[in-house]
mmCIF file of C-alpha atoms in Angstrom:
data_model
loop_
_atom_site.group_PDB
_atom_site.id
_atom_site.type_symbol
_atom_site.label_atom_id
_atom_site.label_comp_id
_atom_site.label_asym_id
_atom_site.label_seq_id
_atom_site.Cartn_x
_atom_site.Cartn_y
_atom_site.Cartn_z
ATOM 1 C CA UNK A 19 -23.252 10.461 -21.719
ATOM 2 C CA UNK A 20 -23.599 6.505 -19.801
ATOM 3 C CA UNK A 21 -21.484 3.220 -20.273
ATOM 4 C CA UNK A 22 -24.528 1.805 -22.755
ATOM 5 C CA UNK A 23 -23.923 4.778 -24.953
ATOM 6 C CA UNK A 24 -20.683 4.172 -24.812
ATOM 7 C CA UNK A 25 -20.353 1.747 -26.068
ATOM 8 C CA UNK A 26 -22.974 1.394 -28.886
ATOM 9 C CA UNK A 27 -20.563 4.284 -29.863
ATOM 10 C CA UNK A 28 -17.594 1.816 -29.558
ATOM 11 C CA UNK A 29 -19.130 -0.701 -31.321
ATOM 12 C CA UNK A 30 -20.223 1.465 -34.543
ATOM 13 C CA UNK A 31 -17.249 2.051 -35.152
ATOM 14 C CA UNK A 32 -15.796 -1.508 -35.351
ATOM 15 C CA UNK A 33 -13.892 -3.041 -38.054
ATOM 16 C CA UNK A 34 -16.845 -5.500 -38.583
ATOM 17 C CA UNK A 35 -20.932 -5.296 -38.761
ATOM 18 C CA UNK A 36 -21.700 -5.304 -35.574
ATOM 19 C CA UNK A 37 -24.938 -7.968 -35.760
ATOM 20 C CA UNK A 38 -22.050 -10.444 -36.930
ATOM 21 C CA UNK A 39 -19.080 -8.271 -33.931
ATOM 22 C CA UNK A 40 -21.987 -8.980 -31.182
ATOM 23 C CA UNK A 41 -23.221 -12.831 -32.698
ATOM 24 C CA UNK A 42 -19.311 -14.319 -32.381
ATOM 25 C CA UNK A 43 -19.026 -12.732 -29.153
ATOM 26 C CA UNK A 44 -22.891 -13.921 -27.852
ATOM 27 C CA UNK A 45 -21.877 -17.420 -29.372
ATOM 28 C CA UNK A 46 -18.494 -17.709 -27.762
ATOM 29 C CA UNK A 47 -19.300 -16.169 -24.196
ATOM 30 C CA UNK A 48 -22.545 -17.637 -23.393
ATOM 31 C CA UNK A 49 -22.979 -20.142 -25.511
ATOM 32 C CA UNK A 50 -19.607 -21.611 -25.114
ATOM 33 C CA UNK A 51 -19.315 -22.547 -28.491
ATOM 34 C CA UNK A 52 -15.485 -23.544 -30.237
ATOM 35 C CA UNK A 53 -14.279 -21.387 -33.064
ATOM 36 C CA UNK A 54 -14.392 -24.148 -35.353
ATOM 37 C CA UNK A 55 -18.269 -23.796 -34.496
ATOM 38 C CA UNK A 56 -18.904 -20.098 -35.188
ATOM 39 C CA UNK A 57 -16.799 -20.102 -38.063
ATOM 40 C CA UNK A 58 -18.831 -22.674 -38.919
ATOM 41 C CA UNK A 59 -22.087 -21.060 -38.284
ATOM 42 C CA UNK A 60 -21.149 -17.176 -39.525
ATOM 43 C CA UNK A 61 -19.388 -18.238 -42.821
ATOM 44 C CA UNK A 62 -16.451 -17.097 -41.988
ATOM 45 C CA UNK A 63 -12.655 -18.524 -41.168
ATOM 46 C CA UNK A 64 -11.343 -19.249 -37.523
ATOM 47 C CA UNK A 65 -9.053 -16.992 -37.852
ATOM 48 C CA UNK A 66 -12.145 -14.256 -38.461
ATOM 49 C CA UNK A 67 -13.509 -15.218 -35.401
ATOM 50 C CA UNK A 68 -10.848 -14.434 -33.218
ATOM 51 C CA UNK A 69 -10.359 -11.348 -35.021
ATOM 52 C CA UNK A 70 -14.545 -10.692 -33.997
ATOM 53 C CA UNK A 71 -13.776 -11.692 -30.720
ATOM 54 C CA UNK A 72 -11.538 -9.900 -29.836
ATOM 55 C CA UNK A 73 -13.337 -6.180 -31.586
ATOM 56 C CA UNK A 74 -15.833 -6.992 -29.737
ATOM 57 C CA UNK A 75 -14.599 -7.168 -25.944
ATOM 58 C CA UNK A 76 -11.790 -4.019 -27.285
ATOM 59 C CA UNK A 77 -15.641 -2.279 -27.981
ATOM 60 C CA UNK A 78 -17.299 -2.592 -25.064
ATOM 61 C CA UNK A 79 -19.265 -5.194 -25.866
ATOM 62 C CA UNK A 80 -17.470 -7.803 -23.391
ATOM 63 C CA UNK A 81 -17.328 -7.356 -19.839
ATOM 64 C CA UNK A 82 -15.162 -10.037 -18.010
ATOM 65 C CA UNK A 83 -16.047 -9.836 -14.278
ATOM 66 C CA UNK A 84 -13.459 -11.330 -11.464
ATOM 67 C CA UNK A 85 -14.525 -13.276 -8.547
ATOM 68 C CA UNK A 86 -12.450 -13.248 -5.760
ATOM 69 C CA UNK A 87 -12.918 -16.644 -4.354
ATOM 70 C CA UNK A 88 -12.027 -15.505 -1.196
ATOM 71 C CA UNK A 89 -13.602 -12.492 -0.311
ATOM 72 C CA UNK A 90 -16.300 -13.861 2.349
ATOM 73 C CA UNK A 91 -13.488 -16.160 4.858
ATOM 74 C CA UNK A 92 -11.115 -12.421 4.435
ATOM 75 C CA UNK A 93 -13.879 -10.197 4.832
ATOM 76 C CA UNK A 94 -14.781 -12.754 8.361
ATOM 77 C CA UNK A 95 -10.436 -13.009 9.075
ATOM 78 C CA UNK A 96 -10.365 -8.914 9.105
ATOM 79 C CA UNK A 97 -13.502 -8.526 11.043
ATOM 80 C CA UNK A 98 -11.601 -11.545 14.075
ATOM 81 C CA UNK A 99 -8.647 -9.307 13.870
ATOM 82 C CA UNK A 100 -9.487 -5.997 14.545
ATOM 83 C CA UNK A 101 -12.114 -7.273 17.777
ATOM 84 C CA UNK A 102 -8.769 -10.000 18.958
ATOM 85 C CA UNK A 103 -6.444 -6.583 17.896
ATOM 86 C CA UNK A 104 -8.554 -4.344 19.340
ATOM 87 C CA UNK A 105 -8.050 -1.632 16.117
ATOM 88 C CA UNK A 106 -10.355 0.633 13.881
ATOM 89 C CA UNK A 107 -9.978 -1.302 11.282
ATOM 90 C CA UNK A 108 -8.662 -4.187 9.587
ATOM 91 C CA UNK A 109 -7.996 -4.450 5.108
ATOM 92 C CA UNK A 110 -6.847 -7.803 4.269
ATOM 93 C CA UNK A 111 -5.789 -8.582 0.604
ATOM 94 C CA UNK A 112 -6.202 -12.884 0.221
ATOM 95 C CA UNK A 113 -2.542 -14.180 -1.222
ATOM 96 C CA UNK A 114 0.368 -11.162 -1.346
ATOM 97 C CA UNK A 115 3.251 -12.436 -3.510
ATOM 98 C CA UNK A 116 7.192 -10.381 -2.769
ATOM 99 C CA UNK A 117 7.368 -9.655 -6.093
ATOM 100 C CA UNK A 118 4.009 -8.241 -6.442
ATOM 101 C CA UNK A 119 3.317 -7.065 -3.263
ATOM 102 C CA UNK A 120 2.649 -3.540 -3.623
ATOM 103 C CA UNK A 121 0.044 -4.505 -6.027
ATOM 104 C CA UNK A 122 -1.294 -6.957 -4.145
ATOM 105 C CA UNK A 123 -1.746 -4.037 -0.691
ATOM 106 C CA UNK A 124 -3.249 -1.890 -3.223
ATOM 107 C CA UNK A 125 -6.850 -2.815 -2.913
ATOM 108 C CA UNK A 126 -6.357 -3.490 1.087
ATOM 109 C CA UNK A 127 -4.395 0.282 0.825
ATOM 110 C CA UNK A 128 -7.381 2.564 -1.163
ATOM 111 C CA UNK A 129 -9.977 0.854 1.323
ATOM 112 C CA UNK A 130 -8.333 1.901 4.268
ATOM 113 C CA UNK A 131 -6.931 6.074 2.860
ATOM 114 C CA UNK A 132 -11.295 6.079 1.897
ATOM 115 C CA UNK A 133 -11.912 4.868 4.986
ATOM 116 C CA UNK A 134 -10.223 8.221 5.813
ATOM 117 C CA UNK A 135 -12.947 10.108 3.943
ATOM 118 C CA UNK A 136 -9.773 12.934 2.967
ATOM 119 C CA UNK A 137 -10.429 15.890 1.741
ATOM 120 C CA UNK A 138 -7.785 18.366 -0.853
ATOM 121 C CA UNK A 139 -5.763 19.968 2.152
ATOM 122 C CA UNK A 140 -5.377 17.190 4.577
ATOM 123 C CA UNK A 141 -2.525 15.291 5.679
ATOM 124 C CA UNK A 142 -1.136 11.698 4.917
ATOM 125 C CA UNK A 143 2.227 10.724 6.241
ATOM 126 C CA UNK A 144 3.856 7.940 4.781
ATOM 127 C CA UNK A 145 6.743 5.792 6.278
ATOM 128 C CA UNK A 146 9.803 4.028 4.970
ATOM 129 C CA UNK A 147 11.223 0.713 4.926
ATOM 130 C CA UNK A 148 10.419 -2.100 1.785
ATOM 131 C CA UNK A 149 6.617 -2.887 2.041
ATOM 132 C CA UNK A 150 5.882 1.037 1.942
ATOM 133 C CA UNK A 151 8.109 1.520 -0.809
ATOM 134 C CA UNK A 152 6.279 -0.648 -2.629
ATOM 135 C CA UNK A 153 2.849 0.595 -2.084
ATOM 136 C CA UNK A 154 4.862 4.030 -3.552
ATOM 137 C CA UNK A 155 5.731 2.481 -6.544
ATOM 138 C CA UNK A 156 2.232 0.623 -7.001
ATOM 139 C CA UNK A 157 -0.295 0.751 -4.339
ATOM 140 C CA UNK A 158 -1.539 4.228 -4.509
ATOM 141 C CA UNK A 159 -5.600 5.119 -5.117
ATOM 142 C CA UNK A 160 -5.746 8.694 -6.653
ATOM 143 C CA UNK A 161 -5.286 11.721 -2.523
ATOM 144 C CA UNK A 162 -5.683 15.021 -5.552
ATOM 145 C CA UNK A 163 -4.650 17.503 -3.268
ATOM 146 C CA UNK A 164 -3.931 15.791 -0.811
ATOM 147 C CA UNK A 165 -0.518 16.270 1.300
ATOM 148 C CA UNK A 166 2.562 13.205 1.595
ATOM 149 C CA UNK A 167 4.579 13.657 4.554
ATOM 150 C CA UNK A 168 7.258 12.400 5.374
ATOM 151 C CA UNK A 169 8.240 10.714 8.578
ATOM 152 C CA UNK A 170 11.745 9.694 9.022
ATOM 153 C CA UNK A 171 14.591 11.243 7.923
ATOM 154 C CA UNK A 172 16.445 9.724 5.311
ATOM 155 C CA UNK A 173 18.582 12.380 2.407
ATOM 156 C CA UNK A 174 21.646 10.176 2.344
ATOM 157 C CA UNK A 175 20.871 6.578 2.719
ATOM 158 C CA UNK A 176 21.780 4.117 0.240
ATOM 159 C CA UNK A 177 19.283 1.781 0.929
ATOM 160 C CA UNK A 178 16.393 2.989 -1.308
ATOM 161 C CA UNK A 179 13.785 1.972 0.790
ATOM 162 C CA UNK A 180 15.053 4.220 3.568
ATOM 163 C CA UNK A 181 15.080 7.355 1.178
ATOM 164 C CA UNK A 182 11.555 8.718 3.243
ATOM 165 C CA UNK A 183 11.721 11.587 -0.568
ATOM 166 C CA UNK A 184 12.081 9.576 -2.882
ATOM 167 C CA UNK A 185 9.214 7.201 -0.775
ATOM 168 C CA UNK A 186 6.841 9.886 -0.647
ATOM 169 C CA UNK A 187 7.871 12.502 -4.187
ATOM 170 C CA UNK A 188 6.660 8.322 -6.387
ATOM 171 C CA UNK A 189 3.402 7.902 -3.661
ATOM 172 C CA UNK A 190 2.354 11.445 -4.841
ATOM 173 C CA UNK A 191 3.796 11.229 -8.808
ATOM 174 C CA UNK A 192 1.222 7.837 -8.662
ATOM 175 C CA UNK A 193 -1.701 9.184 -6.888
ATOM 176 C CA UNK A 194 -1.763 13.324 -7.387
ATOM 177 C CA UNK A 195 -0.733 13.764 -4.220
ATOM 178 C CA UNK A 196 1.536 16.489 -3.044
ATOM 179 C CA UNK A 197 4.707 15.977 -1.517
ATOM 180 C CA UNK A 198 6.448 17.416 1.568
ATOM 181 C CA UNK A 199 10.179 16.929 1.066
ATOM 182 C CA UNK A 200 12.571 16.146 5.071
ATOM 183 C CA UNK A 201 15.630 17.273 4.311
ATOM 184 C CA UNK A 202 17.539 15.670 6.268
ATOM 185 C CA UNK A 203 18.784 12.794 8.751
ATOM 186 C CA UNK A 204 17.574 9.147 10.189
ATOM 187 C CA UNK A 205 20.400 10.235 13.175
ATOM 188 C CA UNK A 206 21.914 13.632 12.296
ATOM 189 C CA UNK A 207 24.503 15.293 14.539
ATOM 190 C CA UNK A 208 23.873 17.085 17.161
ATOM 191 C CA UNK A 209 24.665 20.176 16.078
ATOM 192 C CA UNK A 210 22.760 19.532 12.388
ATOM 193 C CA UNK A 211 19.466 18.315 14.497
ATOM 194 C CA UNK A 212 19.973 22.351 17.239
ATOM 195 C CA UNK A 213 20.108 23.687 12.831
ATOM 196 C CA UNK A 214 17.104 21.597 12.023
ATOM 197 C CA UNK A 215 15.073 22.366 14.917
ATOM 198 C CA UNK A 216 15.603 26.552 13.522
ATOM 199 C CA UNK A 217 15.262 25.601 9.835
ATOM 200 C CA UNK A 218 11.530 26.979 8.855
ATOM 201 C CA UNK A 219 11.278 23.901 6.273
ATOM 202 C CA UNK A 220 12.154 21.224 8.409
ATOM 203 C CA UNK A 221 9.573 23.023 11.485
ATOM 204 C CA UNK A 222 6.856 23.170 7.988
ATOM 205 C CA UNK A 223 6.725 19.365 7.858
ATOM 206 C CA UNK A 224 6.155 19.067 11.886
ATOM 207 C CA UNK A 225 3.801 21.143 11.749
ATOM 208 C CA UNK A 226 2.282 18.669 9.494
ATOM 209 C CA UNK A 227 3.868 15.778 11.891
ATOM 210 C CA UNK A 228 0.898 16.603 14.199
ATOM 211 C CA UNK A 229 -2.616 18.278 11.970
ATOM 212 C CA UNK A 230 -2.285 14.725 9.538
ATOM 213 C CA UNK A 231 -5.241 12.713 10.072
ATOM 214 C CA UNK A 232 -4.065 9.736 8.389
ATOM 215 C CA UNK A 233 -0.475 7.766 8.397
ATOM 216 C CA UNK A 234 0.819 4.943 6.214
ATOM 217 C CA UNK A 235 2.999 3.545 8.782
ATOM 218 C CA UNK A 236 5.949 0.609 7.586
ATOM 219 C CA UNK A 237 6.398 -1.722 10.757
ATOM 220 C CA UNK A 238 9.709 -3.483 10.962
ATOM 221 C CA UNK A 239 10.915 -6.433 11.108
ATOM 222 C CA UNK A 240 12.405 -7.487 14.620
ATOM 223 C CA UNK A 241 15.699 -5.477 14.956
ATOM 224 C CA UNK A 242 18.195 -9.356 14.837
ATOM 225 C CA UNK A 243 16.816 -10.849 12.117
ATOM 226 C CA UNK A 244 16.846 -7.661 10.082
ATOM 227 C CA UNK A 245 19.413 -7.350 7.232
ATOM 228 C CA UNK A 246 19.570 -3.500 7.053
ATOM 229 C CA UNK A 247 18.925 -0.134 8.936
ATOM 230 C CA UNK A 248 18.624 3.160 8.535
ATOM 231 C CA UNK A 249 21.949 5.248 8.304
ATOM 232 C CA UNK A 250 23.310 5.912 11.639
ATOM 233 C CA UNK A 251 21.583 3.816 13.821
ATOM 234 C CA UNK A 252 23.659 1.987 16.404
ATOM 235 C CA UNK A 253 23.154 -1.766 15.303
ATOM 236 C CA UNK A 254 26.278 -3.053 17.726
ATOM 237 C CA UNK A 255 24.089 -1.227 21.251
ATOM 238 C CA UNK A 256 22.972 -4.431 23.082
ATOM 239 C CA UNK A 257 19.356 -2.246 24.091
ATOM 240 C CA UNK A 258 17.884 -3.946 19.861
ATOM 241 C CA UNK A 259 18.851 -7.089 20.697
ATOM 242 C CA UNK A 260 15.476 -6.886 22.487
ATOM 243 C CA UNK A 261 13.421 -5.020 19.654
ATOM 244 C CA UNK A 262 10.398 -6.375 18.528
ATOM 245 C CA UNK A 263 10.599 -3.780 14.949
ATOM 246 C CA UNK A 264 9.578 -0.071 14.577
ATOM 247 C CA UNK A 265 7.424 2.070 13.472
ATOM 248 C CA UNK A 266 9.154 5.534 11.823
ATOM 249 C CA UNK A 267 12.046 4.317 14.088
ATOM 250 C CA UNK A 268 10.843 4.082 17.482
ATOM 251 C CA UNK A 269 12.259 1.136 18.972
ATOM 252 C CA UNK A 270 10.145 -1.022 20.664
ATOM 253 C CA UNK A 271 10.262 -4.179 22.932
ATOM 254 C CA UNK A 272 7.638 -7.507 22.181
ATOM 255 C CA UNK A 273 5.140 -5.565 25.075
ATOM 256 C CA UNK A 274 5.466 -2.607 23.190
ATOM 257 C CA UNK A 275 8.017 -0.082 25.491
ATOM 258 C CA UNK A 276 10.370 2.723 24.234
ATOM 259 C CA UNK A 277 13.658 1.083 23.119
ATOM 260 C CA UNK A 278 16.046 3.263 23.324
ATOM 261 C CA UNK A 279 19.505 4.507 22.824
ATOM 262 C CA UNK A 280 22.574 6.775 21.965
ATOM 263 C CA UNK A 281 21.572 9.365 20.141
ATOM 264 C CA UNK A 282 17.711 8.497 19.950
ATOM 265 C CA UNK A 283 16.780 11.491 21.855
ATOM 266 C CA UNK A 284 18.323 13.219 18.332
ATOM 267 C CA UNK A 285 16.793 11.391 15.282
ATOM 268 C CA UNK A 286 14.229 12.838 13.016
ATOM 269 C CA UNK A 287 11.480 10.720 13.117
ATOM 270 C CA UNK A 288 8.086 11.560 13.833
ATOM 271 C CA UNK A 289 7.609 10.347 17.710
ATOM 272 C CA UNK A 290 5.378 7.855 19.779
ATOM 273 C CA UNK A 291 3.121 10.588 20.594
ATOM 274 C CA UNK A 292 2.062 12.121 17.633
ATOM 275 C CA UNK A 293 2.152 8.731 16.252
ATOM 276 C CA UNK A 294 -0.786 7.898 18.708
ATOM 277 C CA UNK A 295 -2.720 11.198 17.835
ATOM 278 C CA UNK A 296 -3.350 10.212 14.665
ATOM 279 C CA UNK A 297 -6.739 9.784 13.982
ATOM 280 C CA UNK A 298 -5.769 6.575 11.151
ATOM 281 C CA UNK A 299 -2.865 5.458 11.842
ATOM 282 C CA UNK A 300 -2.512 2.466 9.551
ATOM 283 C CA UNK A 301 0.176 -0.270 10.323
ATOM 284 C CA UNK A 302 1.518 -1.679 6.423
ATOM 285 C CA UNK A 303 3.498 -5.210 7.308
ATOM 286 C CA UNK A 304 2.966 -8.716 5.651
ATOM 287 C CA UNK A 305 4.926 -11.857 6.816
ATOM 288 C CA UNK A 306 5.840 -14.586 9.720
ATOM 289 C CA UNK A 307 8.346 -13.261 10.339
ATOM 290 C CA UNK A 308 6.351 -9.306 11.128
ATOM 291 C CA UNK A 309 3.956 -11.310 14.148
ATOM 292 C CA UNK A 310 5.695 -9.860 16.869
ATOM 293 C CA UNK A 311 6.433 -6.285 15.200
ATOM 294 C CA UNK A 312 2.381 -6.074 14.522
ATOM 295 C CA UNK A 313 1.848 -7.268 17.766
ATOM 296 C CA UNK A 314 4.096 -5.133 19.898
ATOM 297 C CA UNK A 315 2.959 -1.583 17.696
ATOM 298 C CA UNK A 316 -0.272 -2.421 18.134
ATOM 299 C CA UNK A 317 0.593 -2.937 22.198
ATOM 300 C CA UNK A 318 2.830 0.668 21.698
ATOM 301 C CA UNK A 319 -0.147 2.184 20.745
ATOM 302 C CA UNK A 320 1.420 3.468 16.776
ATOM 303 C CA UNK A 321 -1.224 2.032 14.418
ATOM 304 C CA UNK A 322 -4.328 1.358 15.488
ATOM 305 C CA UNK A 323 -5.462 -0.057 12.247
ATOM 306 C CA UNK A 324 -3.714 -3.093 9.725
ATOM 307 C CA UNK A 325 -2.917 -3.717 6.014
ATOM 308 C CA UNK A 326 -1.999 -6.865 5.925
ATOM 309 C CA UNK A 327 -3.175 -10.644 4.201
ATOM 310 C CA UNK A 328 -4.543 -13.697 5.297
ATOM 311 C CA UNK A 329 -1.710 -15.226 6.073
ATOM 312 C CA UNK A 330 0.266 -13.158 8.286
ATOM 313 C CA UNK A 331 -4.518 -12.278 9.126
ATOM 314 C CA UNK A 332 -4.036 -16.107 10.739
ATOM 315 C CA UNK A 333 -0.717 -16.063 12.472
ATOM 316 C CA UNK A 334 -1.242 -13.668 14.465
ATOM 317 C CA UNK A 335 -4.241 -14.794 15.453
ATOM 318 C CA UNK A 336 -2.703 -18.207 16.125
ATOM 319 C CA UNK A 337 0.061 -16.354 18.269
ATOM 320 C CA UNK A 338 -2.292 -14.483 20.951
ATOM 321 C CA UNK A 339 -4.615 -17.329 21.027
#
């Protein structure tokens, strides 16, 4: 049944005569008549006019479109940033707010995932981080049959944005995808790491890392500016003073070079080499504080696409000018 016939069928079930509902909606939305004027013309009370207008919307006789006034500017900005950073694609939200970040980024994230041309059985990696946590909560499009795979350990972490299994489970629940789980800490002991390498469930996840078609990757801020890191990361090590950011606990300097530290060889993380081979490695980051982190992630080859907002895009272009 077409949308028009569906609307007609709904309208036929209204509490008021269809012609009266239509006339009230037409006068209110097309003629800009006041409810008092409509009440006088139809011979009904003003509260009845309010109910008629609400009924018209409920019945599908009225369609309201909210037009993004920044769309043309945002598209041009994304194209410019894509060229300057040398990325496969850039997807921008016009504006974002910290309290609605996941929903604000839902459109750009959906566009990035659509560009992956995913089919059931494909694997998409999910990192940890506050922004990815918010996206998992309220920014995931339908992904029926796609496998979502955590990229780092974090099973015992007290911070929700470092609990990668929970982030992956939530994203899968919202999108209809199939979650995989990684039962490991971010920095296990040498003995635990050895046992993980022999574990079939762990080997399964690592196998999904190597054949992933895409990834949604949070880009961490410069380490000295952060109030928390994943449990076990030795933040007191002087090497972190030079860290411009991280992707999947792969820390890097401003020029993209790797920053290693005691225990980094046993970190449970998707490696730089594996991330570099992901066809659609989408970095997700917002805010002026993330500008050096985004640039460093691109230079490191850890991301090849970007989801951010227009304000961050302008700050990136200014920094690269």
